[in-house]
Amino acid sequence: MSQTIISFNHIVKKFADETILKDISFDIEEGKFYTLLGPSGCGKTMILRTIAGFTDADKGDIFFASKRINDIPANKRQVNTVFQDYALFPHMNVFDNVAFGLKIKKITKSKIKEKVYEALRSVQLTGYEKREISEMSGGQRQRVAIARAIVNKPKVLLLDEPLSALDLKLRTDMQYELRDLQKRLGITFIFVTHDQEEALAMSDEIFVMNQGEIVQKGTPVAIYDEPINHFVADFVGESNIIDGIMLEDKLVQIGNQRFACVDSGMRENEAVEVVIRPEDLQLTSVEKGKLVVKVDTQLFRGVHYEIIGSDKQGNKWMVHSTKKAIEGNYVGLYFEPEDIHIMRFNETEKDFGRRLKNYE
C-alpha cells in the first residue's frame, strides 16, 4: 500500500487583499504521478512553490513523510523543481549543468561523474555530456533540466508547466517520456499544467483547481466521466451542458423530453445540469434519434468531424463523429442512459459524498 509523502492541512496563502490558496487540504502518495490542473491564476503554481519552500503559507501545516516542514528551508527539503523555462546555465555544458548542485555539496569528483552519467542515462542523453546548452533542442533542454533535478534522487519532483514551450508533436512525445521516466524512477511527480489533455494522458491522480480551491480530485477517468460541477465539465474536455429537471431517480427531463439515466439521490423535480460528451452522441436518422437537431456548422478535426446542431428548444449540441453531416439538414442523435451525467448546481465533492451516502 502506498505511503503518504506530502500532506497539506488547511493551507491558506494571501497576497495583499487576495487569497491565492483557500483552505487547501490534500494528501500525496509516494510513487504516483499527480497533476494540478486549472486555468492561469487558480493557485496551482503557488502549491508547488509552497511544497518547494519558495513561499511560506500564511495558515495551515505542510507535512513531508509525517514531519512538519513549514519552517524547513527550501535547500533542506527532499524535493527538486523543473521550471517552465528550465533555468539552465547557458555558459555551462550539459555535464556541468547537471553536476551544479552536486558540486555545491562538495561531493568527490568521481562520485559526481557517476551520478551525472546515471542521471543522463535516465533521460536518454548519454553522449551529450560536453554539448553546449545553446546547441540543444527544446526537448533536449527539458531532459537536461530533469536530469539536474533527479541527480540527487529526490523523493518528490515538482514540474511547473515544463512542456508549454514545446511544439505539439514534441510535447506529445515528451508526455510519453515523462510518464515512462516516473514509472522507472519511482519518484513522486507533481506536475502543473493548464492543458487538460496533458493531465488526462499522464496522471494517476488529478486535482482540478479554480480560484484558489481544489474543486475535484480523482483519477483521469473519474474526472472525465463524473465531473462534479459545471466548471470541471466545461474545463476538462468538450461537453454538452444543458439545463434539465430530475423528475425522479434515473429519469431526467430536457426541454419537453424525458430520458432514462443512471443518477440517483436527488430531489424530485430538482433543477439540474445534464452533461453528455460529444463522442457519446451517435449520428443517426431522424426516426431513430432520441434527439433531433438541425446541423448548423461542421469542422473536420482530422480524427473526427465536429458538428454543432440546434434542437427545437434552442439548445446547442456538439457531436464528434467519423460520419459527415450536411449543414442545414436535420439528423438524429442517439445515446445510452449511461452516457448521461447529472450535476447538481454548486455541489462540492463533500456534498456529493454525503448525498450518495444518504441515498444508500
Short mmCIF file of C-alpha atoms in Angstrom, two decimals:
data_model
loop_
_atom_site.label_atom_id
_atom_site.label_comp_id
_atom_site.label_asym_id
_atom_site.label_seq_id
_atom_site.Cartn_x
_atom_site.Cartn_y
_atom_site.Cartn_z
CA MET A 1 0.00 0.00 0.00
CA SER A 2 1.33 3.47 -0.92
CA GLN A 3 2.50 5.73 1.89
CA THR A 4 1.51 9.38 2.16
CA ILE A 5 4.57 11.52 1.47
CA ILE A 6 3.06 15.05 1.44
CA SER A 7 0.05 16.40 3.32
CA PHE A 8 -1.47 19.87 3.09
CA ASN A 9 -3.63 20.68 6.12
CA HIS A 10 -5.83 23.77 5.68
CA ILE A 11 -3.21 25.82 3.83
CA VAL A 12 -4.04 29.49 3.24
CA LYS A 13 -1.89 31.92 1.24
CA LYS A 14 -2.68 35.60 0.70
CA PHE A 15 -1.14 38.45 -1.28
CA ALA A 16 -2.39 41.86 -0.18
CA ASP A 17 -6.19 41.51 -0.16
CA GLU A 18 -6.27 38.50 -2.49
CA THR A 19 -6.44 34.93 -1.18
CA ILE A 20 -4.39 32.74 -3.53
CA LEU A 21 -4.95 29.44 -1.71
CA LYS A 22 -8.23 29.00 0.17
CA ASP A 23 -8.03 26.40 2.95
CA ILE A 24 -6.32 23.73 0.80
CA SER A 25 -6.08 20.16 2.14
CA PHE A 26 -4.87 17.04 0.32
CA ASP A 27 -2.58 14.02 0.58
CA ILE A 28 0.07 12.95 -1.94
CA GLU A 29 1.00 9.27 -2.03
CA GLU A 30 4.51 8.06 -2.72
CA GLY A 31 5.40 6.88 -6.22
CA LYS A 32 2.44 8.35 -8.12
CA PHE A 33 2.08 10.94 -10.89
CA TYR A 34 -0.11 13.84 -9.73
CA THR A 35 -1.28 16.77 -11.82
CA LEU A 36 -2.52 20.14 -10.63
CA LEU A 37 -4.84 21.25 -13.42
CA GLY A 38 -6.53 24.59 -13.82
CA PRO A 39 -6.59 27.96 -15.60
CA SER A 40 -3.94 30.63 -15.10
CA GLY A 41 -4.13 32.28 -11.69
CA CYS A 42 -6.00 29.42 -9.99
CA GLY A 43 -3.21 28.75 -7.45
CA LYS A 44 -1.60 25.59 -8.84
CA THR A 45 1.93 27.03 -9.11
CA MET A 46 1.56 28.51 -5.63
CA ILE A 47 1.01 25.00 -4.28
CA LEU A 48 4.22 23.91 -5.99
CA ARG A 49 6.15 26.86 -4.54
CA THR A 50 4.79 26.12 -1.08
CA ILE A 51 5.87 22.47 -1.28
CA ALA A 52 9.33 23.51 -2.51
CA GLY A 53 9.75 26.07 0.28
CA PHE A 54 9.98 29.08 -2.04
CA THR A 55 6.85 30.55 -0.43
CA ASP A 56 5.55 30.30 3.14
CA ALA A 57 1.92 29.55 3.94
CA ASP A 58 0.03 32.12 6.00
CA LYS A 59 -2.02 29.44 7.74
CA GLY A 60 -2.02 25.65 7.96
CA ASP A 61 0.62 22.94 8.09
CA ILE A 62 2.63 21.05 5.49
CA PHE A 63 3.91 17.57 6.29
CA PHE A 64 6.60 15.62 4.44
CA ALA A 65 6.86 11.95 5.42
CA SER A 66 4.78 12.79 8.53
CA LYS A 67 7.16 15.60 9.62
CA ARG A 68 6.04 19.23 9.66
CA ILE A 69 8.21 21.21 7.22
CA ASN A 70 6.74 24.73 7.38
CA ASP A 71 9.98 26.06 8.84
CA ILE A 72 12.38 23.87 6.82
CA PRO A 73 14.27 25.96 4.20
CA ALA A 74 14.00 25.06 0.52
CA ASN A 75 17.52 23.62 0.25
CA LYS A 76 16.83 21.19 3.08
CA ARG A 77 13.67 19.68 1.58
CA GLN A 78 13.79 16.38 -0.33
CA VAL A 79 12.21 17.89 -3.42
CA ASN A 80 13.53 19.36 -6.66
CA THR A 81 11.82 21.58 -9.22
CA VAL A 82 11.81 21.69 -13.02
CA PHE A 83 10.80 25.20 -14.01
CA GLN A 84 8.84 26.32 -17.05
CA ASP A 85 11.92 27.98 -18.60
CA TYR A 86 14.20 25.12 -17.35
CA ALA A 87 16.57 27.69 -15.69
CA LEU A 88 19.66 26.13 -17.24
CA PHE A 89 23.03 27.90 -17.15
CA PRO A 90 23.83 28.91 -20.76
CA HIS A 91 27.59 29.27 -20.08
CA MET A 92 27.84 25.65 -18.85
CA ASN A 93 27.72 22.46 -20.87
CA VAL A 94 25.32 19.60 -20.15
CA PHE A 95 27.60 17.85 -17.66
CA ASP A 96 28.25 20.99 -15.62
CA ASN A 97 24.56 21.92 -15.57
CA VAL A 98 23.60 18.53 -14.17
CA ALA A 99 26.56 18.49 -11.76
CA PHE A 100 25.99 22.00 -10.42
CA GLY A 101 24.09 21.03 -7.25
CA LEU A 102 26.47 18.18 -6.51
CA LYS A 103 29.49 20.48 -6.70
CA ILE A 104 27.93 22.84 -4.18
CA LYS A 105 27.66 19.90 -1.78
CA LYS A 106 31.38 19.25 -2.31
CA ILE A 107 30.94 15.64 -3.37
CA THR A 108 34.04 13.93 -4.76
CA LYS A 109 34.69 14.27 -8.49
CA SER A 110 34.39 10.52 -9.06
CA LYS A 111 31.01 10.40 -7.29
CA ILE A 112 29.79 13.45 -9.22
CA LYS A 113 30.74 11.82 -12.52
CA GLU A 114 28.96 8.60 -11.53
CA LYS A 115 25.77 10.41 -10.51
CA VAL A 116 25.71 12.71 -13.56
CA TYR A 117 26.18 9.83 -16.01
CA GLU A 118 23.44 7.86 -14.26
CA ALA A 119 21.04 10.82 -14.46
CA LEU A 120 21.82 11.38 -18.14
CA ARG A 121 21.20 7.71 -18.88
CA SER A 122 17.80 8.02 -17.19
CA VAL A 123 16.77 10.80 -19.58
CA GLN A 124 18.39 9.21 -22.64
CA LEU A 125 21.15 11.80 -23.03
CA THR A 126 24.19 9.55 -22.83
CA GLY A 127 26.92 11.02 -25.03
CA TYR A 128 25.71 14.62 -24.66
CA GLU A 129 27.90 15.44 -21.63
CA LYS A 130 30.06 18.04 -23.42
CA ARG A 131 27.27 19.54 -25.55
CA GLU A 132 26.61 23.25 -25.04
CA ILE A 133 23.10 24.22 -23.94
CA SER A 134 22.77 26.54 -26.95
CA GLU A 135 23.23 23.50 -29.19
CA MET A 136 20.37 21.57 -27.63
CA SER A 137 16.78 21.38 -28.91
CA GLY A 138 13.82 22.28 -26.70
CA GLY A 139 13.12 18.65 -25.83
CA GLN A 140 16.80 18.01 -25.04
CA ARG A 141 16.99 21.07 -22.78
CA GLN A 142 13.99 19.80 -20.90
CA ARG A 143 15.73 16.47 -20.37
CA VAL A 144 18.83 18.26 -19.07
CA ALA A 145 16.64 20.14 -16.59
CA ILE A 146 15.06 16.88 -15.46
CA ALA A 147 18.47 15.18 -15.16
CA ARG A 148 19.68 18.04 -12.96
CA ALA A 149 16.55 17.71 -10.84
CA ILE A 150 16.81 13.93 -10.34
CA VAL A 151 20.59 13.63 -9.94
CA ASN A 152 20.23 13.73 -6.14
CA LYS A 153 17.32 11.28 -6.25
CA PRO A 154 14.72 13.49 -4.53
CA LYS A 155 11.62 11.93 -3.01
CA VAL A 156 9.40 14.34 -4.97
CA LEU A 157 9.89 16.06 -8.32
CA LEU A 158 7.91 19.24 -8.97
CA LEU A 159 7.30 20.21 -12.60
CA ASP A 160 5.91 23.67 -13.37
CA GLU A 161 4.45 23.51 -16.92
CA PRO A 162 7.72 22.16 -18.39
CA LEU A 163 6.13 21.24 -21.74
CA SER A 164 4.47 24.57 -22.50
CA ALA A 165 7.27 25.90 -24.72
CA LEU A 166 7.44 22.80 -26.94
CA ASP A 167 5.69 22.30 -30.28
CA LEU A 168 2.70 19.94 -30.39
CA LYS A 169 4.50 16.83 -31.72
CA LEU A 170 7.44 17.15 -29.32
CA ARG A 171 5.07 17.91 -26.48
CA THR A 172 3.19 14.67 -27.12
CA ASP A 173 6.44 12.70 -27.33
CA MET A 174 7.65 14.18 -24.04
CA GLN A 175 4.40 13.20 -22.32
CA TYR A 176 5.25 9.56 -23.01
CA GLU A 177 8.85 10.07 -21.91
CA LEU A 178 7.93 11.79 -18.65
CA ARG A 179 5.37 9.14 -17.75
CA ASP A 180 7.86 6.37 -18.52
CA LEU A 181 10.59 8.13 -16.52
CA GLN A 182 8.34 8.49 -13.49
CA LYS A 183 7.48 4.79 -13.56
CA ARG A 184 11.13 3.76 -13.93
CA LEU A 185 12.42 6.02 -11.17
CA GLY A 186 9.51 5.53 -8.79
CA ILE A 187 9.73 9.20 -7.78
CA THR A 188 6.54 11.06 -6.90
CA PHE A 189 5.84 13.60 -9.66
CA ILE A 190 3.68 16.69 -9.06
CA PHE A 191 3.01 18.28 -12.45
CA VAL A 192 1.39 21.67 -13.08
CA THR A 193 -0.49 22.36 -16.32
CA HIS A 194 -3.49 24.17 -17.76
CA ASP A 195 -3.70 21.61 -20.60
CA GLN A 196 -6.47 19.12 -19.77
CA GLU A 197 -5.41 16.63 -22.47
CA GLU A 198 -1.92 16.57 -20.96
CA ALA A 199 -3.36 15.94 -17.50
CA LEU A 200 -5.65 13.15 -18.67
CA ALA A 201 -2.86 11.40 -20.58
CA MET A 202 -0.16 11.39 -17.91
CA SER A 203 -1.68 11.32 -14.44
CA ASP A 204 -2.52 8.77 -11.79
CA GLU A 205 -4.48 11.45 -9.94
CA ILE A 206 -5.68 14.92 -10.98
CA PHE A 207 -6.50 17.87 -8.72
CA VAL A 208 -8.72 20.29 -10.67
CA MET A 209 -8.31 23.83 -9.33
CA ASN A 210 -10.30 27.03 -9.71
CA GLN A 211 -9.95 30.36 -7.91
CA GLY A 212 -7.65 29.08 -5.18
CA GLU A 213 -9.57 25.90 -4.41
CA ILE A 214 -9.38 22.23 -5.37
CA VAL A 215 -12.83 21.63 -6.79
CA GLN A 216 -12.39 17.93 -7.63
CA LYS A 217 -9.82 15.19 -7.03
CA GLY A 218 -9.74 11.82 -8.76
CA THR A 219 -8.36 9.59 -11.48
CA PRO A 220 -8.43 10.89 -15.07
CA VAL A 221 -11.33 8.55 -15.88
CA ALA A 222 -13.33 9.67 -12.83
CA ILE A 223 -12.70 13.37 -13.53
CA TYR A 224 -13.72 12.98 -17.18
CA ASP A 225 -16.73 10.69 -16.72
CA GLU A 226 -18.08 12.16 -13.46
CA PRO A 227 -17.36 15.91 -13.32
CA ILE A 228 -18.58 17.38 -10.06
CA ASN A 229 -19.80 20.73 -11.42
CA HIS A 230 -20.14 22.98 -14.44
CA PHE A 231 -16.57 24.29 -14.20
CA VAL A 232 -14.99 20.82 -14.25
CA ALA A 233 -17.28 19.53 -17.01
CA ASP A 234 -16.51 22.57 -19.16
CA PHE A 235 -12.77 22.78 -18.41
CA VAL A 236 -11.87 19.09 -18.75
CA GLY A 237 -12.69 18.03 -22.29
CA GLU A 238 -15.57 19.10 -24.51
CA SER A 239 -19.06 18.85 -23.03
CA ASN A 240 -22.68 19.45 -23.84
CA ILE A 241 -24.07 21.05 -20.66
CA ILE A 242 -27.84 21.50 -20.83
CA ASP A 243 -30.36 22.57 -18.19
CA GLY A 244 -32.73 19.82 -17.10
CA ILE A 245 -35.11 18.64 -14.39
CA MET A 246 -34.54 15.48 -12.34
CA LEU A 247 -38.09 14.13 -12.30
CA GLU A 248 -37.18 11.16 -10.11
CA ASP A 249 -34.33 8.70 -9.65
CA LYS A 250 -32.93 7.66 -13.04
CA LEU A 251 -35.29 9.89 -15.03
CA VAL A 252 -34.39 13.37 -16.30
CA GLN A 253 -36.26 15.86 -18.46
CA ILE A 254 -34.55 18.00 -21.08
CA GLY A 255 -36.90 20.51 -22.69
CA ASN A 256 -40.14 18.59 -23.19
CA GLN A 257 -38.49 15.15 -23.47
CA ARG A 258 -37.79 12.54 -20.79
CA PHE A 259 -34.69 10.35 -20.77
CA ALA A 260 -33.61 7.39 -18.68
CA CYS A 261 -30.28 7.91 -16.88
CA VAL A 262 -28.32 6.22 -14.09
CA ASP A 263 -28.15 9.04 -11.50
CA SER A 264 -29.99 8.87 -8.18
CA GLY A 265 -30.33 10.54 -4.79
CA MET A 266 -31.72 13.94 -5.83
CA ARG A 267 -34.97 15.67 -5.00
CA GLU A 268 -37.97 15.12 -7.25
CA ASN A 269 -38.32 17.86 -9.88
CA GLU A 270 -34.95 19.36 -8.92
CA ALA A 271 -33.32 21.68 -11.47
CA VAL A 272 -30.03 20.14 -12.61
CA GLU A 273 -27.42 20.34 -15.34
CA VAL A 274 -27.17 17.48 -17.83
CA VAL A 275 -23.79 16.54 -19.32
CA ILE A 276 -23.29 14.40 -22.43
CA ARG A 277 -19.84 14.23 -24.00
CA PRO A 278 -19.70 14.89 -27.79
CA GLU A 279 -18.16 11.48 -28.53
CA ASP A 280 -21.10 9.75 -26.78
CA LEU A 281 -23.61 11.19 -29.25
CA GLN A 282 -24.12 8.98 -32.29
CA LEU A 283 -25.38 10.41 -35.59
CA THR A 284 -28.40 8.51 -36.86
CA SER A 285 -31.62 9.07 -38.82
CA VAL A 286 -34.27 11.43 -37.55
CA GLU A 287 -36.57 8.45 -36.94
CA LYS A 288 -34.06 6.58 -34.77
CA GLY A 289 -32.72 9.57 -32.84
CA LYS A 290 -33.60 10.29 -29.21
CA LEU A 291 -32.95 13.92 -30.09
CA VAL A 292 -33.37 15.71 -33.40
CA VAL A 293 -31.11 18.65 -34.28
CA LYS A 294 -30.53 20.88 -37.26
CA VAL A 295 -26.88 20.90 -38.33
CA ASP A 296 -25.55 24.46 -38.00
CA THR A 297 -21.82 24.03 -38.63
CA GLN A 298 -19.29 21.28 -39.26
CA LEU A 299 -15.49 21.25 -38.95
CA PHE A 300 -13.07 18.49 -39.88
CA ARG A 301 -10.71 17.82 -36.94
CA GLY A 302 -8.60 15.06 -38.50
CA VAL A 303 -9.77 12.06 -36.47
CA HIS A 304 -13.42 13.17 -36.47
CA TYR A 305 -15.91 15.77 -37.62
CA GLU A 306 -17.03 18.32 -35.05
CA ILE A 307 -20.69 19.03 -35.68
CA ILE A 308 -22.78 21.73 -33.97
CA GLY A 309 -26.56 21.38 -34.11
CA SER A 310 -29.60 23.00 -32.50
CA ASP A 311 -32.72 21.32 -31.14
CA LYS A 312 -36.25 22.80 -31.10
CA GLN A 313 -35.67 24.34 -27.64
CA GLY A 314 -32.63 26.21 -28.92
CA ASN A 315 -30.08 24.05 -27.09
CA LYS A 316 -26.75 23.70 -28.89
CA TRP A 317 -25.31 20.17 -29.21
CA MET A 318 -21.74 19.30 -30.15
CA VAL A 319 -21.14 15.90 -31.78
CA HIS A 320 -17.80 14.21 -32.52
CA SER A 321 -18.36 11.68 -35.28
CA THR A 322 -16.45 9.92 -38.03
CA LYS A 323 -19.59 10.37 -40.14
CA LYS A 324 -20.04 13.54 -42.15
CA ALA A 325 -23.23 15.58 -41.87
CA ILE A 326 -24.69 18.22 -44.18
CA GLU A 327 -25.18 21.76 -42.91
CA GLY A 328 -28.84 22.74 -42.84
CA ASN A 329 -30.12 19.13 -42.66
CA TYR A 330 -31.84 17.51 -39.68
CA VAL A 331 -30.18 14.49 -38.02
CA GLY A 332 -31.00 12.23 -35.12
CA LEU A 333 -28.77 11.85 -32.06
CA TYR A 334 -28.70 8.56 -30.19
CA PHE A 335 -27.18 7.89 -26.76
CA GLU A 336 -27.44 5.38 -23.91
CA PRO A 337 -28.63 6.12 -20.33
CA GLU A 338 -25.02 5.61 -19.14
CA ASP A 339 -23.91 8.47 -21.39
CA ILE A 340 -25.94 10.97 -19.37
CA HIS A 341 -24.27 12.55 -16.33
CA ILE A 342 -26.33 14.68 -13.93
CA MET A 343 -24.81 17.56 -11.94
CA ARG A 344 -26.46 19.49 -9.12
CA PHE A 345 -25.88 23.23 -9.08
CA ASN A 346 -22.87 24.28 -6.95
CA GLU A 347 -22.39 20.81 -5.47
CA THR A 348 -18.99 20.20 -3.87
CA GLU A 349 -17.19 16.88 -3.53
CA LYS A 350 -18.16 16.73 0.14
CA ASP A 351 -21.81 17.40 -0.70
CA PHE A 352 -21.64 14.75 -3.42
CA GLY A 353 -20.22 12.18 -0.99
CA ARG A 354 -22.87 12.96 1.63
CA ARG A 355 -25.64 12.73 -0.95
CA LEU A 356 -24.54 9.31 -2.10
CA LYS A 357 -24.15 8.10 1.49
CA ASN A 358 -27.62 9.34 2.45
CA TYR A 359 -29.13 7.76 -0.67
CA GLU A 360 -27.52 4.42 0.08
#
